[in-house]
Amino acid sequence: MKKAIFVAFVALAALSAFGADVSILYTNFGPGDTRLTRAIEKFTKDFPSVTVKKMVIDLSDGSTMTMDALLASGKAPNIYMDTLVRSSKYMVPEFAADLKPLIRDIGKYRKGSLDAFTKNGKLLGLPTPASAQGMCINLDIMDEIGYTVPDRWTIADFLKMAELVHQKYQGKKWATGMFAANQSGDYLINNWFFSFGTKYYAPGDYSKTTIANGSGAADTYKFFQTLATKGYIPPGSATLTDDDYAADWAMGRYAATAFFVGWMDGYWKTAMEQGGIDKPFRVAYVPFPRAPGVANVPSYASGAAMVVRKTGTEQDVWAARLVEYLNDAEAQVQLVDIQSNIPNRTDVSATPSDPYTAQIAKIVAAGGIMDVGLTNSKFAATRPVHYPILQKVLTGKITPEAAVKEYEAALNAALK
Amino acid sequence: MKSRLAGFFLLPAVLLWGLFLLWPLVELASLSLQKTDFITREWVGLANYRLNPDTIQAFLNSLWYILLLVPGQAGGGLIVAMLAYRLSKGWQDFARIAFYLPALAAGAISAQVWRWLFSQRGAANWFVGIFGIEPVAWFGQGETAIPVIAIILSLSALGSYVILLLAAMVNVDKSIIDAARMDGASEGRIMRSVILPTIAPQIATCATLVAIGAPQIYETVNFLAPYQHAASATFAIYTEAFRYSKHGSAAATAVVLTLVTAGATILKGRIRA
């Protein structure tokens, strides 16, 4: 091993004498995200003979148009850095270099954090810290209904709380939120599916879904219909969008619902500007409730990844070096600060200073991250299939069992 | 010599046409015979032309858009032009400006207003609520999304057709109208029997332009209902190519759309002839 490292070091030193170009196509996460600038400055200081060319992704339409155009013209960048919805399309062995032998600090990553990015033993992408969801509890509502969320709460506990909310507010506030007018609410289905023990895929196999295995998915849809018929969610949830959902949350109308820590301040600010609330309500994050037989509910998480284009030349080595700088401890700390993300390196504290992020980190530590196929190259195609079925479920136009069959068939068609 | 000189002067235009129109079409046809995400390429012959159900639905949606937009934009434009025709020149100019103004608004911005109006708690649901109808997810299914998008597009593009058709009406030979008037024809009869038949080619042109444009609508669909159930042919091509990276099948759909559009244009020319 020592010999291999020595040879690699000598080879790198030799390569640095000649110089090279490394290009990166990237998106950043808001004005505070200066990771790229910092990493490139540090990288070019250490390797002055290497030129780094930056290209910013045109995200105006949320597609991979920029990257696909570069690919078509034979000018694909050496590094593609973007959210998983898009970067997963390039985590295929025909395009991506295996990062295992190229990343020197691979041992610094937390156990399991690279599993979903490893396909047939090859590490095809390097994940940045991801933001994870928990169930966001409105503590003001809990005080008003006199309810305390128990540790490791169950679906029965949740329904008890839901009835108290219903009795107290009579349709002015609700136990939880739901929307089905667009595809953005897939995280709601995901969270509740895992609450009932449903899994999307067998480990590492994204060729077909496993949601129809067991009764979890049907139980989830039955639960959704209960929420709708008992008035535990807003009326007409089938017709609501993500905008309605976030606005209702910010106005303090949900007792307990899925949310990202990073979303809170922005929506609170809007709600206060519009006069909906005077000040932010008190919140706490807890795991999603468990159905009988479910030990722990994993968290839904979304993040970004870096993919290095396989060229078979020295550029792969340089690109991997830059990726190391882009995802080092300093970069991860920065992303944790600006996005309330959960770090995936052991040299970054697992307990962030922000109290809400710390609560999420605790939930993730106990339950892990759910596998919804984010690293599968077909993930983007699977997202739009759920909401038309959810609409039918919420309006009672389909039985839970038929909904599961329809969802399974639609998912499998998208995965082909 | 003259023909050589003519050829020399035509050369720049022919080169530009070849580079920016013909060559992309050849590339498109070539791409349609491949299975590619631009990472790998495989020649698959005509396999991409076995259109998938989503693409077929997009073409059917496009047919709906045509059926709704032709009367909405060209028909609506004609009605407004007929009403404005009887006004003084000043009021005609006002009508032109008033109806053309929405076309100047950026689609992305006006889409936000429409989105708000047709949201679950928007004005549209308040209105249907008066009649005891439950709130509707207007953009949540094709049955409502396509008509709503057609209404929005009709209102925003109406002005262009008002300008075209009103210009055609005011340019009808005055002597024919005066002759009809002298024969005792009413204003309604003049419109019905003189003006409309005279401007029939312009009406047909407007209808053809709308019919050709309808399968190509993109912006409004993308901002209001970026889903399969409301997809136009162009939106389906975009989704297939840039969301799912199926560039070969997207190219095949684009070729089919090109042929359908070209066929419609030729057919319109023959009908007119």
Coordinates of N, CA and C in Angstrom, one line a residue, chain B residues 91-234:
Chain B
W91 N -60.5 54.8 -32.0 CA -60.9 53.7 -31.2 C -60.3 52.3 -31.7
Q92 N -60.2 52.3 -33.0 CA -59.6 51.0 -33.6 C -58.1 50.9 -33.1
D93 N -57.4 52.0 -33.2 CA -56.0 52.0 -32.7 C -56.0 51.6 -31.2
F94 N -57.0 52.2 -30.4 CA -57.0 51.8 -29.0 C -57.2 50.3 -28.8
A95 N -58.1 49.8 -29.6 CA -58.4 48.3 -29.5 C -57.2 47.5 -29.9
R96 N -56.5 47.9 -30.9 CA -55.3 47.2 -31.3 C -54.3 47.2 -30.1
I97 N -54.1 48.3 -29.6 CA -53.1 48.4 -28.5 C -53.6 47.6 -27.2
A98 N -54.8 47.8 -26.9 CA -55.4 47.2 -25.7 C -55.3 45.7 -25.8
F99 N -55.6 45.1 -27.0 CA -55.6 43.7 -27.1 C -54.2 43.1 -27.4
Y100 N -53.2 44.0 -27.8 CA -51.9 43.5 -28.1 C -51.0 43.6 -26.8
L101 N -51.4 44.4 -25.9 CA -50.6 44.6 -24.6 C -50.2 43.3 -23.9
P102 N -51.2 42.3 -23.7 CA -50.8 41.1 -23.0 C -49.7 40.3 -23.7
A103 N -49.6 40.5 -25.1 CA -48.5 39.8 -25.8 C -47.1 40.3 -25.4
L104 N -47.1 41.6 -24.9 CA -45.8 42.2 -24.6 C -45.3 41.7 -23.2
A105 N -46.2 41.2 -22.4 CA -45.8 40.8 -21.0 C -45.0 39.5 -21.1
A106 N -43.9 39.4 -20.3 CA -43.1 38.2 -20.3 C -43.9 37.0 -19.9
G107 N -43.9 36.0 -20.7 CA -44.7 34.8 -20.4 C -44.4 34.2 -19.0
A108 N -43.2 34.3 -18.5 CA -42.8 33.7 -17.2 C -43.5 34.5 -16.1
I109 N -43.6 35.8 -16.3 CA -44.2 36.7 -15.3 C -45.7 36.5 -15.3
S110 N -46.3 36.6 -16.5 CA -47.8 36.5 -16.5 C -48.2 35.1 -16.1
A111 N -47.4 34.1 -16.3 CA -47.7 32.8 -15.8 C -47.9 32.7 -14.3
Q112 N -47.1 33.5 -13.6 CA -47.2 33.5 -12.2 C -48.6 34.0 -11.7
V113 N -49.1 35.1 -12.5 CA -50.4 35.6 -12.1 C -51.5 34.6 -12.4
W114 N -51.4 33.9 -13.6 CA -52.4 32.9 -13.9 C -52.3 31.8 -12.9
R115 N -51.1 31.4 -12.5 CA -50.9 30.3 -11.5 C -51.7 30.7 -10.2
W116 N -51.5 31.9 -9.8 CA -52.2 32.4 -8.6 C -53.7 32.4 -8.8
L117 N -54.2 32.8 -9.9 CA -55.6 32.9 -10.2 C -56.2 31.5 -10.1
F118 N -55.5 30.5 -10.7 CA -56.0 29.1 -10.8 C -55.5 28.2 -9.7
S119 N -54.9 28.8 -8.6 CA -54.4 28.0 -7.5 C -55.6 27.5 -6.7
Q120 N -55.3 26.6 -5.8 CA -56.4 25.9 -5.1 C -57.3 27.0 -4.3
R121 N -56.6 28.0 -3.8 CA -57.4 29.1 -3.1 C -57.5 30.4 -4.0
G122 N -57.4 30.2 -5.3 CA -57.4 31.3 -6.2 C -58.8 31.7 -6.6
A123 N -58.9 32.8 -7.5 CA -60.1 33.3 -7.9 C -61.0 32.3 -8.6
A124 N -60.4 31.5 -9.4 CA -61.2 30.5 -10.2 C -61.9 29.6 -9.3
N125 N -61.3 29.1 -8.3 CA -62.0 28.2 -7.4 C -63.0 28.9 -6.5
W126 N -62.7 30.2 -6.2 CA -63.7 31.0 -5.5 C -65.0 31.1 -6.4
F127 N -64.8 31.3 -7.7 CA -65.9 31.5 -8.6 C -66.7 30.2 -8.7
V128 N -66.0 29.1 -8.9 CA -66.8 27.8 -9.1 C -67.4 27.4 -7.7
G129 N -66.8 27.9 -6.6 CA -67.4 27.6 -5.3 C -68.8 28.2 -5.1
I130 N -69.0 29.4 -5.8 CA -70.3 30.0 -5.7 C -71.4 29.0 -6.1
F131 N -71.1 28.2 -7.1 CA -72.0 27.2 -7.6 C -72.0 25.9 -6.9
G132 N -71.3 25.9 -5.8 CA -71.2 24.7 -4.9 C -70.3 23.6 -5.5
I133 N -69.4 24.0 -6.4 CA -68.4 23.1 -6.9 C -67.1 23.0 -6.0
E134 N -66.7 21.8 -5.7 CA -65.5 21.7 -4.9 C -64.3 22.3 -5.6
P135 N -63.2 22.7 -4.9 CA -62.0 23.3 -5.5 C -61.4 22.3 -6.5
V136 N -61.0 22.8 -7.6 CA -60.4 22.0 -8.7 C -58.9 22.2 -8.8
A137 N -58.2 21.2 -9.0 CA -56.7 21.3 -9.3 C -56.6 21.6 -10.8
W138 N -56.7 22.8 -11.1 CA -56.9 23.2 -12.6 C -55.7 22.6 -13.4
F139 N -54.5 22.6 -12.9 CA -53.4 22.2 -13.7 C -53.0 20.7 -13.3
G140 N -53.9 20.1 -12.5 CA -53.5 18.8 -12.0 C -53.9 17.6 -12.9
Q141 N -54.8 17.9 -13.9 CA -55.1 16.8 -14.9 C -55.4 17.5 -16.2
G142 N -55.2 16.7 -17.3 CA -55.4 17.2 -18.6 C -56.7 17.8 -19.0
E143 N -57.8 17.2 -18.4 CA -59.1 17.7 -18.7 C -59.4 19.1 -18.4
T144 N -58.7 19.6 -17.3 CA -58.8 21.0 -17.0 C -57.6 21.9 -17.4
A145 N -56.4 21.2 -17.3 CA -55.2 22.0 -17.6 C -55.1 22.5 -19.1
I146 N -55.5 21.6 -20.0 CA -55.4 22.0 -21.4 C -56.4 23.1 -21.8
P147 N -57.7 23.0 -21.4 CA -58.6 24.2 -21.6 C -58.1 25.5 -21.0
V148 N -57.6 25.4 -19.7 CA -57.2 26.6 -19.0 C -56.0 27.2 -19.8
I149 N -55.0 26.4 -20.2 CA -53.8 26.9 -20.9 C -54.3 27.5 -22.2
A150 N -55.3 26.8 -22.9 CA -55.8 27.4 -24.1 C -56.4 28.7 -23.9
I151 N -57.1 28.9 -22.8 CA -57.8 30.2 -22.6 C -56.7 31.3 -22.3
I152 N -55.7 30.9 -21.5 CA -54.6 31.8 -21.2 C -53.8 32.2 -22.5
L153 N -53.5 31.2 -23.4 CA -52.8 31.5 -24.6 C -53.7 32.3 -25.6
S154 N -55.0 32.0 -25.6 CA -55.9 32.8 -26.5 C -55.9 34.3 -26.1
L155 N -56.0 34.5 -24.8 CA -56.1 35.9 -24.3 C -54.8 36.6 -24.6
S156 N -53.7 35.9 -24.4 CA -52.4 36.6 -24.5 C -52.0 36.8 -26.0
A157 N -52.5 35.9 -26.9 CA -52.0 36.1 -28.3 C -53.1 36.7 -29.2
L158 N -54.3 36.9 -28.6 CA -55.4 37.4 -29.4 C -55.0 38.7 -30.2
G159 N -54.3 39.6 -29.5 CA -54.0 40.9 -30.1 C -53.3 40.8 -31.5
S160 N -52.4 39.9 -31.6 CA -51.7 39.7 -32.9 C -52.7 39.5 -34.0
Y161 N -53.7 38.7 -33.8 CA -54.7 38.3 -34.8 C -55.7 39.5 -35.0
V162 N -55.9 40.2 -34.0 CA -56.8 41.4 -34.1 C -56.1 42.4 -35.1
I163 N -54.8 42.6 -34.9 CA -54.1 43.5 -35.7 C -54.1 43.1 -37.2
L164 N -53.8 41.8 -37.4 CA -53.7 41.2 -38.8 C -55.1 41.3 -39.5
L165 N -56.1 40.9 -38.8 CA -57.4 40.8 -39.4 C -58.1 42.2 -39.6
L166 N -57.9 43.0 -38.6 CA -58.4 44.4 -38.7 C -57.7 45.1 -39.9
A167 N -56.4 44.9 -40.0 CA -55.7 45.5 -41.2 C -56.3 45.0 -42.5
A168 N -56.6 43.7 -42.5 CA -57.2 43.1 -43.7 C -58.6 43.7 -44.0
M169 N -59.4 43.9 -42.9 CA -60.7 44.4 -43.1 C -60.7 45.9 -43.6
V170 N -59.9 46.7 -43.0 CA -59.9 48.1 -43.4 C -59.3 48.3 -44.8
N171 N -58.6 47.3 -45.3 CA -58.0 47.4 -46.7 C -58.9 46.8 -47.8
V172 N -60.1 46.3 -47.4 CA -61.1 45.8 -48.4 C -61.5 47.0 -49.2
D173 N -61.6 46.8 -50.5 CA -61.9 47.9 -51.5 C -63.2 48.6 -51.1
K174 N -63.0 49.9 -50.8 CA -64.2 50.7 -50.3 C -65.3 50.7 -51.3
S175 N -64.9 50.7 -52.6 CA -65.9 50.8 -53.7 C -66.9 49.6 -53.6
I176 N -66.4 48.5 -53.3 CA -67.3 47.3 -53.2 C -68.3 47.5 -52.1
I177 N -67.8 48.0 -50.9 CA -68.6 48.2 -49.8 C -69.7 49.2 -50.1
D178 N -69.2 50.3 -50.7 CA -70.2 51.4 -51.1 C -71.3 50.9 -52.0
A179 N -70.8 50.0 -53.0 CA -71.8 49.5 -53.9 C -72.8 48.6 -53.2
A180 N -72.4 47.8 -52.2 CA -73.3 47.0 -51.5 C -74.2 47.8 -50.7
R181 N -73.7 48.9 -50.1 CA -74.5 49.8 -49.3 C -75.6 50.5 -50.2
M182 N -75.2 50.9 -51.4 CA -76.2 51.5 -52.3 C -77.3 50.5 -52.7
D183 N -76.9 49.2 -52.7 CA -77.9 48.2 -53.0 C -78.8 47.9 -51.9
G184 N -78.6 48.6 -50.7 CA -79.4 48.5 -49.6 C -79.0 47.4 -48.6
A185 N -77.7 46.9 -48.7 CA -77.3 45.9 -47.8 C -77.0 46.5 -46.4
S186 N -77.4 45.8 -45.3 CA -77.2 46.3 -44.0 C -75.7 46.1 -43.6
E187 N -75.3 46.7 -42.5 CA -73.9 46.6 -42.1 C -73.5 45.1 -41.8
G188 N -74.5 44.4 -41.2 CA -74.2 43.0 -40.9 C -74.1 42.2 -42.2
R189 N -74.9 42.5 -43.2 CA -74.9 41.8 -44.4 C -73.6 42.1 -45.2
I190 N -73.1 43.4 -45.1 CA -71.9 43.8 -45.7 C -70.7 43.0 -45.1
M191 N -70.7 42.9 -43.8 CA -69.7 42.1 -43.1 C -69.7 40.7 -43.6
R192 N -70.9 40.1 -43.6 CA -71.1 38.7 -43.8 C -70.8 38.3 -45.3
S193 N -71.3 39.2 -46.2 CA -71.2 38.8 -47.6 C -70.1 39.5 -48.4
V194 N -69.6 40.5 -47.9 CA -68.5 41.2 -48.6 C -67.1 41.1 -47.9
I195 N -67.1 41.6 -46.7 CA -65.8 41.7 -46.0 C -65.2 40.3 -45.7
L196 N -66.0 39.5 -45.0 CA -65.5 38.2 -44.6 C -65.0 37.3 -45.8
P197 N -65.8 37.2 -46.9 CA -65.3 36.4 -48.0 C -64.1 37.0 -48.6
T198 N -64.0 38.4 -48.6 CA -62.8 39.0 -49.2 C -61.5 38.7 -48.4
I199 N -61.7 38.7 -47.0 CA -60.5 38.4 -46.2 C -60.3 37.0 -45.8
A200 N -61.1 36.1 -46.5 CA -61.0 34.6 -46.2 C -59.5 34.1 -46.2
P201 N -58.7 34.5 -47.2 CA -57.3 34.0 -47.2 C -56.6 34.4 -46.0
Q202 N -56.8 35.6 -45.5 CA -56.1 36.1 -44.3 C -56.6 35.3 -43.1
I203 N -57.9 35.0 -43.0 CA -58.4 34.2 -41.9 C -57.8 32.8 -41.9
A204 N -57.7 32.3 -43.2 CA -57.1 30.9 -43.3 C -55.7 30.9 -42.9
T205 N -54.9 32.0 -43.2 CA -53.5 32.1 -42.8 C -53.4 32.2 -41.3
C206 N -54.3 33.0 -40.7 CA -54.2 33.1 -39.2 C -54.5 31.7 -38.6
A207 N -55.5 31.0 -39.1 CA -55.9 29.7 -38.5 C -54.7 28.7 -38.7
T208 N -54.0 28.8 -39.9 CA -52.9 27.9 -40.1 C -51.8 28.2 -39.2
L209 N -51.5 29.5 -39.0 CA -50.4 29.9 -38.1 C -50.7 29.4 -36.7
V210 N -51.9 29.5 -36.2 CA -52.3 29.0 -34.9 C -52.1 27.5 -34.8
A211 N -52.6 26.8 -35.9 CA -52.6 25.3 -35.9 C -51.1 24.8 -35.9
I212 N -50.2 25.6 -36.6 CA -48.8 25.2 -36.6 C -48.2 25.5 -35.3
G213 N -48.6 26.6 -34.7 CA -47.9 27.0 -33.4 C -48.4 26.2 -32.2
A214 N -49.6 25.6 -32.3 CA -50.2 25.0 -31.1 C -49.4 23.8 -30.6
P215 N -48.9 22.9 -31.5 CA -48.1 21.7 -30.9 C -46.7 22.2 -30.4
Q216 N -46.4 23.5 -30.7 CA -45.1 24.0 -30.3 C -45.1 24.8 -29.1
I217 N -46.3 24.9 -28.4 CA -46.3 25.8 -27.2 C -45.5 25.1 -26.2
Y218 N -44.8 26.0 -25.4 CA -43.8 25.4 -24.4 C -43.8 26.2 -23.1
E219 N -43.7 27.5 -23.3 CA -43.5 28.4 -22.1 C -44.6 28.2 -21.1
T220 N -45.8 28.4 -21.5 CA -47.0 28.3 -20.6 C -47.1 26.9 -20.0
V221 N -46.9 25.9 -20.8 CA -47.0 24.5 -20.2 C -45.9 24.4 -19.2
N222 N -44.7 24.8 -19.5 CA -43.6 24.6 -18.6 C -43.8 25.3 -17.2
F223 N -44.4 26.5 -17.3 CA -44.5 27.3 -16.0 C -45.8 26.9 -15.3
L224 N -46.8 26.4 -16.0 CA -48.1 26.1 -15.2 C -48.4 24.7 -15.0
A225 N -48.1 23.8 -16.0 CA -48.4 22.4 -15.9 C -47.3 21.6 -16.5
P226 N -46.1 21.6 -16.0 CA -45.0 20.8 -16.6 C -45.2 19.3 -16.5
Y227 N -46.3 18.8 -16.9 CA -46.6 17.4 -16.7 C -47.0 16.7 -18.0
Q228 N -47.0 15.4 -18.0 CA -47.3 14.7 -19.2 C -48.8 15.0 -19.6
H229 N -49.7 15.1 -18.7 CA -51.1 15.2 -19.0 C -51.4 16.5 -19.8
A230 N -50.5 17.5 -19.7 CA -50.7 18.8 -20.4 C -49.7 19.0 -21.5
A231 N -48.8 18.1 -21.7 CA -47.6 18.3 -22.6 C -48.0 18.5 -24.0
S232 N -47.5 19.5 -24.6 CA -47.6 19.7 -26.1 C -46.5 18.8 -26.7
A233 N -46.5 18.7 -28.0 CA -45.5 17.9 -28.7 C -44.1 18.4 -28.4
T234 N -43.9 19.7 -28.4 CA -42.6 20.3 -28.1 C -42.2 20.1 -26.7

